[in-house]
Coordinates of C-alpha atoms and ligand atoms in Angstrom, one line a residue:
X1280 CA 34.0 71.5 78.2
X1281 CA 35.5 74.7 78.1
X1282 CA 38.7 75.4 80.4
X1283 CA 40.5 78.3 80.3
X1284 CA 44.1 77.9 82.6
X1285 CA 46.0 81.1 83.3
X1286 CA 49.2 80.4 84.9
X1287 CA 52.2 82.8 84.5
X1288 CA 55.0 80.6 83.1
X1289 CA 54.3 78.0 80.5
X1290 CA 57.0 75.7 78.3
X1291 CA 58.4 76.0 76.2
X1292 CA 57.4 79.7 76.6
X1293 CA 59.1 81.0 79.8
X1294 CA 60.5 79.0 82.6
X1295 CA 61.9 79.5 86.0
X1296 CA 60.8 76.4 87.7
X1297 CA 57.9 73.6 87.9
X1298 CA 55.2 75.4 87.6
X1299 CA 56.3 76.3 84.2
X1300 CA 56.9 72.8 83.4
X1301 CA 53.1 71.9 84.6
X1302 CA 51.7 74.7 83.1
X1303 CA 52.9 73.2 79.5
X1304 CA 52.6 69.6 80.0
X1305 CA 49.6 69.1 81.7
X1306 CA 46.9 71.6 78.7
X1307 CA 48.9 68.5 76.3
X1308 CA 46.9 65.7 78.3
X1309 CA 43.6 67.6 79.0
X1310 CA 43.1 68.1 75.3
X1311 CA 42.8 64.3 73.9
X1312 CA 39.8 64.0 76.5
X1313 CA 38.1 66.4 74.7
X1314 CA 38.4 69.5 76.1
X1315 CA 38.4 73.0 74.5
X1316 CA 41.7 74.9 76.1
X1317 CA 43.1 78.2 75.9
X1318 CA 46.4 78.7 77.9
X1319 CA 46.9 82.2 79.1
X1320 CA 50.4 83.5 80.0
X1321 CA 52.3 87.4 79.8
X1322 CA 54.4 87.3 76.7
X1323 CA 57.9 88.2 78.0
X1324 CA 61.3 89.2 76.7
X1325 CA 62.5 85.8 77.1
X1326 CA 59.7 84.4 74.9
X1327 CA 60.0 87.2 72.5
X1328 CA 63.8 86.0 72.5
X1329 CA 63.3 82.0 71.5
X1330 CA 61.6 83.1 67.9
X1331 CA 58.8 80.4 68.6
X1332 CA 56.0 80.3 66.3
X1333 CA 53.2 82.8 67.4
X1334 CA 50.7 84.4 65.8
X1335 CA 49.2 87.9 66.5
X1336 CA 45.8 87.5 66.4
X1337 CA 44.5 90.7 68.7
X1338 CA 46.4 93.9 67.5
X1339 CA 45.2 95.5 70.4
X1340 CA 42.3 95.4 72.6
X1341 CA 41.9 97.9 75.3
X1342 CA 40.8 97.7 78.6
X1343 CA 39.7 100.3 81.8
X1344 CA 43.2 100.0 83.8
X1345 CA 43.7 102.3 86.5
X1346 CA 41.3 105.2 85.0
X1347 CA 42.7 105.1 81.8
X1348 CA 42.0 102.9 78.3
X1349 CA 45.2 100.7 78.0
X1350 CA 45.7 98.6 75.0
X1351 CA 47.3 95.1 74.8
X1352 CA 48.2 92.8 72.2
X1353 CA 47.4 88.7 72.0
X1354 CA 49.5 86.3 70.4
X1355 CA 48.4 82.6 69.9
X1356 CA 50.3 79.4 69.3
X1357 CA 47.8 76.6 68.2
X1358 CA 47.3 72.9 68.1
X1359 CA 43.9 72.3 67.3
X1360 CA 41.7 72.5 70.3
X1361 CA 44.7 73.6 72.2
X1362 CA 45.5 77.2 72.2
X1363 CA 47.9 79.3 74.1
X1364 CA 47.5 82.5 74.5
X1365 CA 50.5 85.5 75.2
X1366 CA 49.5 89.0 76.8
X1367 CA 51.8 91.3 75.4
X1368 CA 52.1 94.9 77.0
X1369 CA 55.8 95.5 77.2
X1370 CA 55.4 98.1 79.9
X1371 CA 55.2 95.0 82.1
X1372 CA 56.5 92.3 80.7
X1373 CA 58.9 93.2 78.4
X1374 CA 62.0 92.7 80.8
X1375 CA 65.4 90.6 81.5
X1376 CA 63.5 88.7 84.3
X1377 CA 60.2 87.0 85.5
X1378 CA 60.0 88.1 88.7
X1379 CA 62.6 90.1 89.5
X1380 CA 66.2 90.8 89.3
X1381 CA 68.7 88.6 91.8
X1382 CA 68.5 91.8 94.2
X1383 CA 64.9 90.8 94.4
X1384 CA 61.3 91.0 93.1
X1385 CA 60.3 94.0 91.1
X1386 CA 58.3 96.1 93.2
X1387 CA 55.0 96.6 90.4
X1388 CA 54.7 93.0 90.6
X1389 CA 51.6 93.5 92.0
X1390 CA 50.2 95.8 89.2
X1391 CA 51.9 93.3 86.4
X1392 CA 50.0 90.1 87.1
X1393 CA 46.7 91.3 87.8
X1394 CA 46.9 93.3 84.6
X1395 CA 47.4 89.4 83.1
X1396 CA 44.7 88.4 84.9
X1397 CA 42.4 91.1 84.1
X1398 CA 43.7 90.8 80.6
X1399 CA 43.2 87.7 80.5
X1400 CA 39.6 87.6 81.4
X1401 CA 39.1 90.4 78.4
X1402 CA 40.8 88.1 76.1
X1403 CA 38.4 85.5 76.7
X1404 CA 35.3 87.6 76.5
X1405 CA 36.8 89.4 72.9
X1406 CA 37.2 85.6 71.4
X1407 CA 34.3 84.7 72.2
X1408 CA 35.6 81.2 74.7
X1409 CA 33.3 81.2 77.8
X1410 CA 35.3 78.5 79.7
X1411 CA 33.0 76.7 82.0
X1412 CA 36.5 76.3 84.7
X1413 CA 38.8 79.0 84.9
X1414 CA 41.8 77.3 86.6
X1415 CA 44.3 79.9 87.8
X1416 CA 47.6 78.4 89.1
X1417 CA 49.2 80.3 92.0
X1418 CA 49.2 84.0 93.2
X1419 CA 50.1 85.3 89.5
X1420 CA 47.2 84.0 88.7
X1421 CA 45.1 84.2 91.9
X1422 CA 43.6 87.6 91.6
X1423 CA 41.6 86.7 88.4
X1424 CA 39.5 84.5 90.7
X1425 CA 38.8 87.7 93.1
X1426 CA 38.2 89.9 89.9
X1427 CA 35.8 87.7 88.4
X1428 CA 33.9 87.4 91.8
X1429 CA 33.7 91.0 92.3
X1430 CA 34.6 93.1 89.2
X1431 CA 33.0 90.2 87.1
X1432 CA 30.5 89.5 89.5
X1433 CA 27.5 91.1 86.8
X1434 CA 28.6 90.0 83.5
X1435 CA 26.9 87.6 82.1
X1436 CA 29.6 86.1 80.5
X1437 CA 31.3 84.5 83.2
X1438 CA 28.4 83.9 84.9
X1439 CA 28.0 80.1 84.5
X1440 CA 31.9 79.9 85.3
X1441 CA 33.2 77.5 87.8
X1442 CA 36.8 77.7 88.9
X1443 CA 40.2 75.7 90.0
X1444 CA 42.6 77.5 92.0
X1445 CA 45.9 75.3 92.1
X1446 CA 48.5 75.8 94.8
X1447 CA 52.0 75.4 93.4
X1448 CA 53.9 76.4 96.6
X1449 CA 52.0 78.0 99.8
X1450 CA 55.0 80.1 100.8
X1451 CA 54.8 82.5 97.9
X1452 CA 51.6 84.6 98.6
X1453 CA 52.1 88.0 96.4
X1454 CA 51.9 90.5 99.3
X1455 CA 51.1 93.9 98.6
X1456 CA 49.8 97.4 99.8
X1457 CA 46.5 97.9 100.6
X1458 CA 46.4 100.9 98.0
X1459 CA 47.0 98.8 95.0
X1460 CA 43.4 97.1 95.5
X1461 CA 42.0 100.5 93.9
X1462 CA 44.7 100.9 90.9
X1463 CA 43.8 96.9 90.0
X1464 CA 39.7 97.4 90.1
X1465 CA 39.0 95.9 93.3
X1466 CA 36.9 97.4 96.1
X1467 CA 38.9 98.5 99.0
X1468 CA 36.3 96.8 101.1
X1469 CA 38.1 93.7 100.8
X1470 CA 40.5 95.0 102.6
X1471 CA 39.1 92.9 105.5
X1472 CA 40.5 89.4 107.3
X1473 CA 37.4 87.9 106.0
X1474 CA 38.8 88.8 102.0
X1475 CA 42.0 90.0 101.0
X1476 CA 43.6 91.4 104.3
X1477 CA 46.5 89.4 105.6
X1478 CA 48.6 91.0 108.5
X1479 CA 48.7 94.4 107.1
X1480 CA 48.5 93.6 103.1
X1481 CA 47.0 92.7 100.8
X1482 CA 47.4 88.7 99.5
X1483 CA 46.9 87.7 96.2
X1484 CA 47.0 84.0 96.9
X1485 CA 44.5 84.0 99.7
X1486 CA 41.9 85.2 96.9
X1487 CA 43.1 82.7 95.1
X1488 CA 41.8 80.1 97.9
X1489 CA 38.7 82.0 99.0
X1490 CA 37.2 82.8 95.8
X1491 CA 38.0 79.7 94.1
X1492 CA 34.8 76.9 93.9
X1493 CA 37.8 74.2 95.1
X1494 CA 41.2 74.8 95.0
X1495 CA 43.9 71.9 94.7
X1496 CA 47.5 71.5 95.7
X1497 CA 50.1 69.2 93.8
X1498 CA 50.5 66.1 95.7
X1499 CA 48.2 64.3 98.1
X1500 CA 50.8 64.4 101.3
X1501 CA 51.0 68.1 100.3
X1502 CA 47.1 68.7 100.6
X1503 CA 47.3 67.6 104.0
X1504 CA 50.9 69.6 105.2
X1505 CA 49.4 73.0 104.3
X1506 CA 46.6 72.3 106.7
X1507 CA 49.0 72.7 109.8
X1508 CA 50.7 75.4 111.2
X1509 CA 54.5 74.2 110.5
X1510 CA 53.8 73.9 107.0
X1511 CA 50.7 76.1 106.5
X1512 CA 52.4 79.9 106.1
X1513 CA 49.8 81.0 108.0
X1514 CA 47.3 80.5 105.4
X1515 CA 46.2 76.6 107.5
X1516 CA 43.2 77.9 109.1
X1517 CA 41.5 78.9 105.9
X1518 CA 42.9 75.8 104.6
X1519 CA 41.3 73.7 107.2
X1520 CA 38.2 75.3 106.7
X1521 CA 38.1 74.7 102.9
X1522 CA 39.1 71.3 103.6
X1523 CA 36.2 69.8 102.1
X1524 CA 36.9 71.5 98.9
X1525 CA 40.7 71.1 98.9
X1526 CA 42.3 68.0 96.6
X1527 CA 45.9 66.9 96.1
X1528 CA 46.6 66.0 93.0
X1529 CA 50.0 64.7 92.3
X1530 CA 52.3 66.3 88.8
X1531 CA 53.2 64.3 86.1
X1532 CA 56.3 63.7 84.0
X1533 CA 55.9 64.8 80.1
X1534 CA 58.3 61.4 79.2
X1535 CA 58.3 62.9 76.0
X1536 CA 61.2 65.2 77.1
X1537 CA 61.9 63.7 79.9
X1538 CA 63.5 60.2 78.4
X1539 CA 67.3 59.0 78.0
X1540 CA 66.4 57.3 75.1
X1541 CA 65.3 60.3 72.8
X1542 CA 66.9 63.4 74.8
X1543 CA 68.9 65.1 72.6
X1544 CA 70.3 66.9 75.0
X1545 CA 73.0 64.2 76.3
X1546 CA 75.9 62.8 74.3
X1547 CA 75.0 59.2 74.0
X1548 CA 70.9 57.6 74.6
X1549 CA 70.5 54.9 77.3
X1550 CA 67.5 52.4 78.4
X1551 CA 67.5 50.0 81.2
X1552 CA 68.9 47.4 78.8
X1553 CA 71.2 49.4 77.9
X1554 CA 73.1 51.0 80.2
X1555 CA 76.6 51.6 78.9
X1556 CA 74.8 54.9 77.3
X1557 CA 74.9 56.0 81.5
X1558 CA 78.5 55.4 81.4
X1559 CA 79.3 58.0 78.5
X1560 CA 77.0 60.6 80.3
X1561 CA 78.5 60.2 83.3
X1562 CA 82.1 61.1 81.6
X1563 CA 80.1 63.9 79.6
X1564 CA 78.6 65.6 82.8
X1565 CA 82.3 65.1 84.5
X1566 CA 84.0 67.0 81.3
X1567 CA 81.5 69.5 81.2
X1568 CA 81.6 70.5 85.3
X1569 CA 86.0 70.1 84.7
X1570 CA 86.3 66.9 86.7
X1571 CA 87.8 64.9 84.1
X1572 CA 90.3 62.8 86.8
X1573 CA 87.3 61.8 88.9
X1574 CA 87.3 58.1 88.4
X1575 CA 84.5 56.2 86.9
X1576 CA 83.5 53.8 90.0
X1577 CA 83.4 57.4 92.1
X1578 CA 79.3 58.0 92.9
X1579 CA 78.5 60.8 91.7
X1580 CA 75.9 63.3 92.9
X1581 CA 73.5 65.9 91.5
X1582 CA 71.2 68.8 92.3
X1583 CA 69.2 71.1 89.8
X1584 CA 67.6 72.9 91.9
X1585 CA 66.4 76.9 92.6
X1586 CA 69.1 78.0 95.3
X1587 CA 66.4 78.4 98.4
X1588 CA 66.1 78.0 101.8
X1589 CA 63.3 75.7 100.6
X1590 CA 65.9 73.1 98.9
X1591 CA 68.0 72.6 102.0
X1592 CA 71.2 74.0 100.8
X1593 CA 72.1 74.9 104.6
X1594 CA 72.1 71.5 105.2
X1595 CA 74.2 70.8 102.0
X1596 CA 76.5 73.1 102.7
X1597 CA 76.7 72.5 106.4
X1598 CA 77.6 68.5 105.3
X1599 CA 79.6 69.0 101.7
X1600 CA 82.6 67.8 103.6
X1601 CA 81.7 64.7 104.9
X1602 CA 80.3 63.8 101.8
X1603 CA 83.7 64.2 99.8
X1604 CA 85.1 62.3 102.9
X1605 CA 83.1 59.8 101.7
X1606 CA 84.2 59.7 98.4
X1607 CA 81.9 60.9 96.4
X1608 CA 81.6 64.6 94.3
X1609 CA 79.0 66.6 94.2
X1610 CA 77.6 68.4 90.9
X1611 CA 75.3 71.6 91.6
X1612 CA 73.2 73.7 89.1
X1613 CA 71.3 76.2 90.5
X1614 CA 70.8 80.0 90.5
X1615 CA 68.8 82.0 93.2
X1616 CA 69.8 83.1 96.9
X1617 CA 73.3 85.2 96.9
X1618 CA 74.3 83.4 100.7
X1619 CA 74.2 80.1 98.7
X1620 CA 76.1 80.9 95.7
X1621 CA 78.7 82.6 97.9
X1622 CA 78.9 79.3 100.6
X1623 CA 78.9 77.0 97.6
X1624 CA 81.5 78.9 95.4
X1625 CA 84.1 79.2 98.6
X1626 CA 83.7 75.2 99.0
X1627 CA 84.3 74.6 95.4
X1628 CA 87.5 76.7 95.5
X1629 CA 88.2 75.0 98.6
X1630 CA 87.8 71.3 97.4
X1631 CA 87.8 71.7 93.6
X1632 CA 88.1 67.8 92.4
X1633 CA 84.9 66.7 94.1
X1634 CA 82.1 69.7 93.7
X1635 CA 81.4 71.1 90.4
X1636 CA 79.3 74.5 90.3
X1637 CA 77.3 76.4 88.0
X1638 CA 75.5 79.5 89.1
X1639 CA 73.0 79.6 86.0
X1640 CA 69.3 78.1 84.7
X1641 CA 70.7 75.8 82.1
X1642 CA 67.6 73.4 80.1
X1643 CA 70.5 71.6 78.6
X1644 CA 73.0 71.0 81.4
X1645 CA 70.1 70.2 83.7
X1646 CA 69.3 67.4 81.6
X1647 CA 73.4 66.2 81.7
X1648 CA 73.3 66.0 85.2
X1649 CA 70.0 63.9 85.5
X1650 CA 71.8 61.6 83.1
X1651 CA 75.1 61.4 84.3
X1652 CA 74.6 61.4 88.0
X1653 CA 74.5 58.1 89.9
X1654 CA 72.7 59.8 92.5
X1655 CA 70.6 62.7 92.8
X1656 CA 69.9 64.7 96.5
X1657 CA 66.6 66.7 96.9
X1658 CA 67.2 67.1 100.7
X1659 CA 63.9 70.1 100.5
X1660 CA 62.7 71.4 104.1
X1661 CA 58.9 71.5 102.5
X1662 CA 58.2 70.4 98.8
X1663 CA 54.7 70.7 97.5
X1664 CA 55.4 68.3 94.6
X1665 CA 59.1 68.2 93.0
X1666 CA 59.8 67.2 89.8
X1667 CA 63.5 66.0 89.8
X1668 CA 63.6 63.5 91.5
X1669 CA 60.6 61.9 88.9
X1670 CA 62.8 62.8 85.9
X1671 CA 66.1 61.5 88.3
X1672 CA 64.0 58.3 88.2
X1673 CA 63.5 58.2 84.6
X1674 CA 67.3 58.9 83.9
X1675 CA 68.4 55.7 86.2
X1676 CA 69.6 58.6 88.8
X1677 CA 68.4 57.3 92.3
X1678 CA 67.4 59.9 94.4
X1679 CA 67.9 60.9 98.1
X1680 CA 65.4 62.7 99.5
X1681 CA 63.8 64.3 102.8
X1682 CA 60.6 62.5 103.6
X1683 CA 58.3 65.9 102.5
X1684 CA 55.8 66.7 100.3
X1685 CA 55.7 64.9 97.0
X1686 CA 58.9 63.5 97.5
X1687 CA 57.4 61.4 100.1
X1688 CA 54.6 60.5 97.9
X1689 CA 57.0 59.7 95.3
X1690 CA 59.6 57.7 97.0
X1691 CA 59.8 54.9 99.0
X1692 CA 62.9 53.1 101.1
X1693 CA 65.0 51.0 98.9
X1694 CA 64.9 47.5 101.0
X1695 CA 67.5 45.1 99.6
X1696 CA 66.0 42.6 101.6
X1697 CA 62.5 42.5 100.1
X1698 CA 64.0 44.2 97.1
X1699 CA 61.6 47.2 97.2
X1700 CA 61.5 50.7 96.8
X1701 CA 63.1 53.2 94.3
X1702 CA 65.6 55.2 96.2
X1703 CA 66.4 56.3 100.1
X1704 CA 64.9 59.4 102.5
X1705 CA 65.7 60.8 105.9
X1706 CA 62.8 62.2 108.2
X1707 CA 64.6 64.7 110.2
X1708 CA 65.6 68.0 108.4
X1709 CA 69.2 67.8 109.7
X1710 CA 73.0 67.6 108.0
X1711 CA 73.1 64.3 109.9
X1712 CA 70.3 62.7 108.9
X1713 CA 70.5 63.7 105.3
X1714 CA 74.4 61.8 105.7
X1715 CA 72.6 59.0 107.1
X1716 CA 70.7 58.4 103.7
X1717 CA 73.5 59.6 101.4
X1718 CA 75.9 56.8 103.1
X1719 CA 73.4 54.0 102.2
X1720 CA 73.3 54.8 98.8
X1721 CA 76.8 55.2 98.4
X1722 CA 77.4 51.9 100.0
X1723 CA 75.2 50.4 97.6
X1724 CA 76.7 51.9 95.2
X1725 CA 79.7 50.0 95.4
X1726 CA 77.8 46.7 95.4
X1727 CA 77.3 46.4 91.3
X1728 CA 75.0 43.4 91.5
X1729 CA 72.6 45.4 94.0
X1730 CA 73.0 48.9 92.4
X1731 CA 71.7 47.6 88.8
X1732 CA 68.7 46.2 89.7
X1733 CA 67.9 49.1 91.5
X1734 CA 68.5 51.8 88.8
X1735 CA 66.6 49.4 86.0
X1736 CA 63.3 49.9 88.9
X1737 CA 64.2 53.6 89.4
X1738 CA 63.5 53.9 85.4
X1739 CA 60.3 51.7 85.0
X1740 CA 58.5 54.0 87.6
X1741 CA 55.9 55.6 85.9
X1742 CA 54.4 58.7 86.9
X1743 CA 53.2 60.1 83.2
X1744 CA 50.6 62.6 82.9
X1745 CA 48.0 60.7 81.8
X1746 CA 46.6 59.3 85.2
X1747 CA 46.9 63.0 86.9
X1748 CA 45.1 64.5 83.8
X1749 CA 42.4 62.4 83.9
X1750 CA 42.4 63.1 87.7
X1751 CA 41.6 66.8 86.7
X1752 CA 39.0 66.1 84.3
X1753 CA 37.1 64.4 86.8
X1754 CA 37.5 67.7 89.4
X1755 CA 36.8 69.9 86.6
X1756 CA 33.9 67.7 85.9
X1757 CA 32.6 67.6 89.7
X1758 CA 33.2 71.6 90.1
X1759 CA 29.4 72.6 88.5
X1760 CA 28.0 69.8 91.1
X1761 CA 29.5 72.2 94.1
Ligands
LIG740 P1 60.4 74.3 92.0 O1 59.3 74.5 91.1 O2 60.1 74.5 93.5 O3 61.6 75.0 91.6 P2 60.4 71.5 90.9 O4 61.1 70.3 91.3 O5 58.9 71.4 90.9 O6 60.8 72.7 91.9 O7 60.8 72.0 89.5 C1 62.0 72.5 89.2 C2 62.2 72.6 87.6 O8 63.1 73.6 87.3 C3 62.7 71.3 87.1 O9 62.3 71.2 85.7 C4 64.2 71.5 87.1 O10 65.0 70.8 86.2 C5 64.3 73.0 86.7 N1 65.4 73.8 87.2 C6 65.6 74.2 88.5 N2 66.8 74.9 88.5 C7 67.3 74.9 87.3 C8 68.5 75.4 86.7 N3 69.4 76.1 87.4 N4 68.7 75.2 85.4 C9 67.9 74.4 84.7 N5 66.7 73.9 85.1 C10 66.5 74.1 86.4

C-alpha cells in the first residue's frame, strides 16, 4: 500500500505542538508493516535553520496558482520506504513563525496551506507515488481532500485514491473569506452549508470531514465528545451524521525519545529500579528554574503546555495560591496567550520561591521538567488526546488531570486501597475541584512507602506506537471496502 500523509508540522522538522510530534512518530511505525510512505510538510525557516539532512530532489516544479505558473521546490529526507517530503516556496513559508506571530495568525494563512496542499498533490503526481490513502491531518491539511474531490475530481491519477482525514483538535477550523475559494482553485459554488460554507466563511476543516472517505479523531473518548454540542464547535451535527465513518484512535508515545534512561537531555538517566537518577533531576530542574532552596521532600509540580484557554490556566492561575499554601511549587513552560503570560509573570514576582516561569518552546527544558517533577497538572477544559501526561508517565511524573478527552482515556484514579490506577482526575472544570485532586497527590506524596509504588506503575504504562499504528493500518486497509 501506498499512503501519502500531509500534515503541516512534522519532527524533527518543525514543531509547535502534538500534532508535530504524531506527524513524525507515527510514518516510523507505519513503515515496518510494509507500507510505501511519503510525508508531506512546508519547508520552513525553522527547518531551514536546524541544518538537517535534506536533499533537493525537484528544483522546481510549477503549478497553475491563482492564474499564474508558480514554481516550488521539493526536498526529501529518506529512510528507505519512508520518505519525507518539504515544499519549499519561501514567499510562504519562509518566516520567523508557523502560524503566526504572538499578535496572532498571519492573515494569508489561508492562501499558504492550500498552496501545500495543492503542492503537495503535484508532488505526488511529478514522482510518480499514487498513494492509494491520502491521510491529511487537520485544517492545514484539510483542503487537499476538497481539492482532490473537485479540482482532482477528473484525473486519473487520484482516481483510485481513498482518504483519512484526522482531527487533531476540533476548535481550530481555518476560517476564511468566501473570496479565497477562487484564488485557491475551488468553485465558488461550494460556497453552500451543504460544502464549505460555515456562518459566513469559508472552513477548511469542515472539507476536511465532508470530503474525507472516514475521518478519525485521536482518542476514543474524543470521537464521541465532538459529537455534542459542548464539545462539538459547532461542527457535531455533521459529526453525528458521519458517525458511522468516524473512529478514535488513541496517539502513541515514540519511547525512543521519550525514555529517562537514554534522554540526553537531563543531567543524570533513571529507571524504575533506579530511582536516585529522579532525585538529581529534580535538583537539575530546581537550578535551572532558580529555586535552588526549595527543599528536596517539597512536591514539585509541572506543566509544558501551549498557554490556552484550552489548558486551564484560568483555573491555574485562579488556585496558584492555595497550592503554594500547600507546600508545594509550581514549574511552568509554556508560550502562547499574552493574558496568561502577564497573570503568571505577576504571580511569580509575587511568590518567587514556589513558581518558576519560562515564557518559551524549549525541546530540552521540556524534557527537565517531565523528569524532575514529582507531579505533573494537565487540568485541560477539552483535550482531544494529550501527550504529556503519557511522557509524565514514562518519566515517573504522576499526573493530575481533568477527566477529558484522552486524558480520561489515559488515566485512571489511583486507589491505595486496591492499589490501582496511575495518577488522580477531577470531573468538574473548576479551581476547586482541580485542588481537590492536587491535595491527594500531595498527601501521598508524603507517604514514601505509597508514593514509590505508584511512580514505578506510572512508568511501566505502555502506550507505544506500535498498537495505534497497527490500528491505522487496519482503517487504511478497510477505507477501499467503503
Ligand atoms: P497540544 O498539541 O494541544 O499542544 P499535546 O499534549 O498533544 O498538546 O502536545 C504538546 C506537545 O508540545 C508535547 O510534546 C509538549 O512537550 C510540547 N510542548 C508544549 N509546549 C511546549 C514548550 N513551551 N516548550 C517545549 N515543548 C512544548
Amino acid at each position: 500500500m501506498k499512503i501519502a500523509m500531509l500534515a503541516s508540522e512534522v519532527v524533527p522538522f518543525a514543531k509547535t505542538g502534538g500534532l508535530a510530534d504524531v506527524a513524525g512518530a507515527l510514518p516510523k511505525f507505519l513503515s515496518p508493516l510494509g507500507l510505501d510512505l511519503r510525508v508531506l510538510m512546508p519547508l520552513y525557516r525553522e527547518t531551514k535553520k536546524k541544518n538537517l539532512p535534506l536533499r533537493r530532489i525537484i528544483e522546481s516544479l510549477e503549478m497553475d496558482w491563482n492564474g499564474e505558473k508558480t514554481p516550488f521546490s521539493v526536498w526529501e529526507s529518506r529512510e528507505g520506504t519512508l520518505g519525507f517530503l518539504l515544499i519549499e516556496r519561501d514567499e510562504y513559508f519562509d518566516r520567523d513563525f508557523l502560524y503566526g506571530t504572538p499578535q496572532g495568525d498571519y492573515p494569508d494563512n489561508g492562501e499558504r496551506f492550500a498552496f501545500f496542499s495543492k503542492a503537495a498533490l503535484e508532488t505526488l503526481k511529478h514522482l510518480g507515488f499514487r498513494p492509494d490513502v491520502i491521510h491529511a491531518h487537520d485544517w492545514q491539511a484539510a483542503i487537499a481532500l476538497a481539492l482532490l474531490k473537485f479540482a482532482y475530481a477528473q484525473d486519473p491519477f487520484f482516481a483510485y485514491t481513498r482518504s483519512l482525514f484526522t482531527i487533531h483538535n476540533l476548535a481550530y477550523q481555518g476560517l476564511f473569506e468566501k473570496e479565497l475559494l477562487g484564488r485557491i482553485g475551488l468553485p465558488d459554488v461550494l460556497f453552500s452549508m451543504e460544502d464549505l460554507e460555515f456562518f459566513g466563511k469559508v472552513n477548511y476543516l469542515k472539507g476536511g470531514i465532508l470530503y474525507s472517505t472516514a475521518v478519525s479523531t485521536v482518542s476514543r473518548r474524543y470521537s464521541q465528545e465532538i459529537q455534542t454540542p459542548e464539545f462539538g464547535y459547532r461542527l457535531d451535527g455533521l459529526l453525528r451524521k458521519r458517525r458511522n465513518r468516524l473512529f478514535g484512535i488513541l496517539n502513541g508515545v515514540d519511547y525512543a525519545d521519550w525514555n529517562p534512561a537514554t534522554d540526553k537531555f537531563i543531567i543524570r538517566p533513571f529507571d524504575p529500579t533506579y530511582l536516585d537518577g529522579k532525585k538529581e533531576c529534580k535538583k537539575d530542574l530546581l537550578r535551572a528554574f532558580s529555586l535552588d532552596t526549595v527543599k528536596e521532600e517539597t512536591p514539585v509540580i509541572g506543566m509544558v503546555s501551549r498557554l490556552a484557554g484550552q489548558k486551564g490556566f484560568d483555573i491555574v492561575c485562579e488556585s496558584l495560591e492555595e497550592i503554594f499554601k500547600m507546600g508545594a511549587v509550581l514549574v511552568v513552560l509554556g508560550t502562547g496567550e499574552e493574558v496568561f503570560q502577564k497573570a503568571l509573570s505577576a504571580a511569580r514576582e509575587k511568590s518567587p520561591g514556589s513558581l518558576g516561569l519560562k515564557i518559551a518552546f524549549d525541546e530540552s527544558l521540556s524534557h527537565k521538567i517531565y523528569a524532575g517533577s514529582d507531579m505533573f497538572l494537565i487540568p485541560s477544559r477539552y483535550e482531544p488526546c494529550g501527550l504529556t501526561q503519557m511522557y509524565s508517565l514514562r518519566y515517573g511524573t504522576v499526573p493530575v488531570v481533568r477527566a477529558t478527552g484522552g486524558l480520561d482515556d489515559t488515566i485512571q484514579e489511583y486507589d491505595a486501597a486496591q492499589g490501582t490506577g496511575n495518577g488522580f482526575k477531577f470531573q468538574e472544570y473548576s479551581a476547586a475541584a482541580l485542588l481537590s485532586s492536587l491535595k491527594k497527590a500531595i498527601t501521598l506524596h508524603r507517604q514514601k512507602e505509597r508514593w514509590r509504588p505508584l511512580v514505578q506503575k506510572a512508568m511501566a504504562c505502555d502506550f507505544s506506537w506500535e498498537i495505534s499504528a497497527r490500528e491505522y493500518l487496519r482503517l487504511y486497509q478497510r477505507l477501499s471496502a467503503f
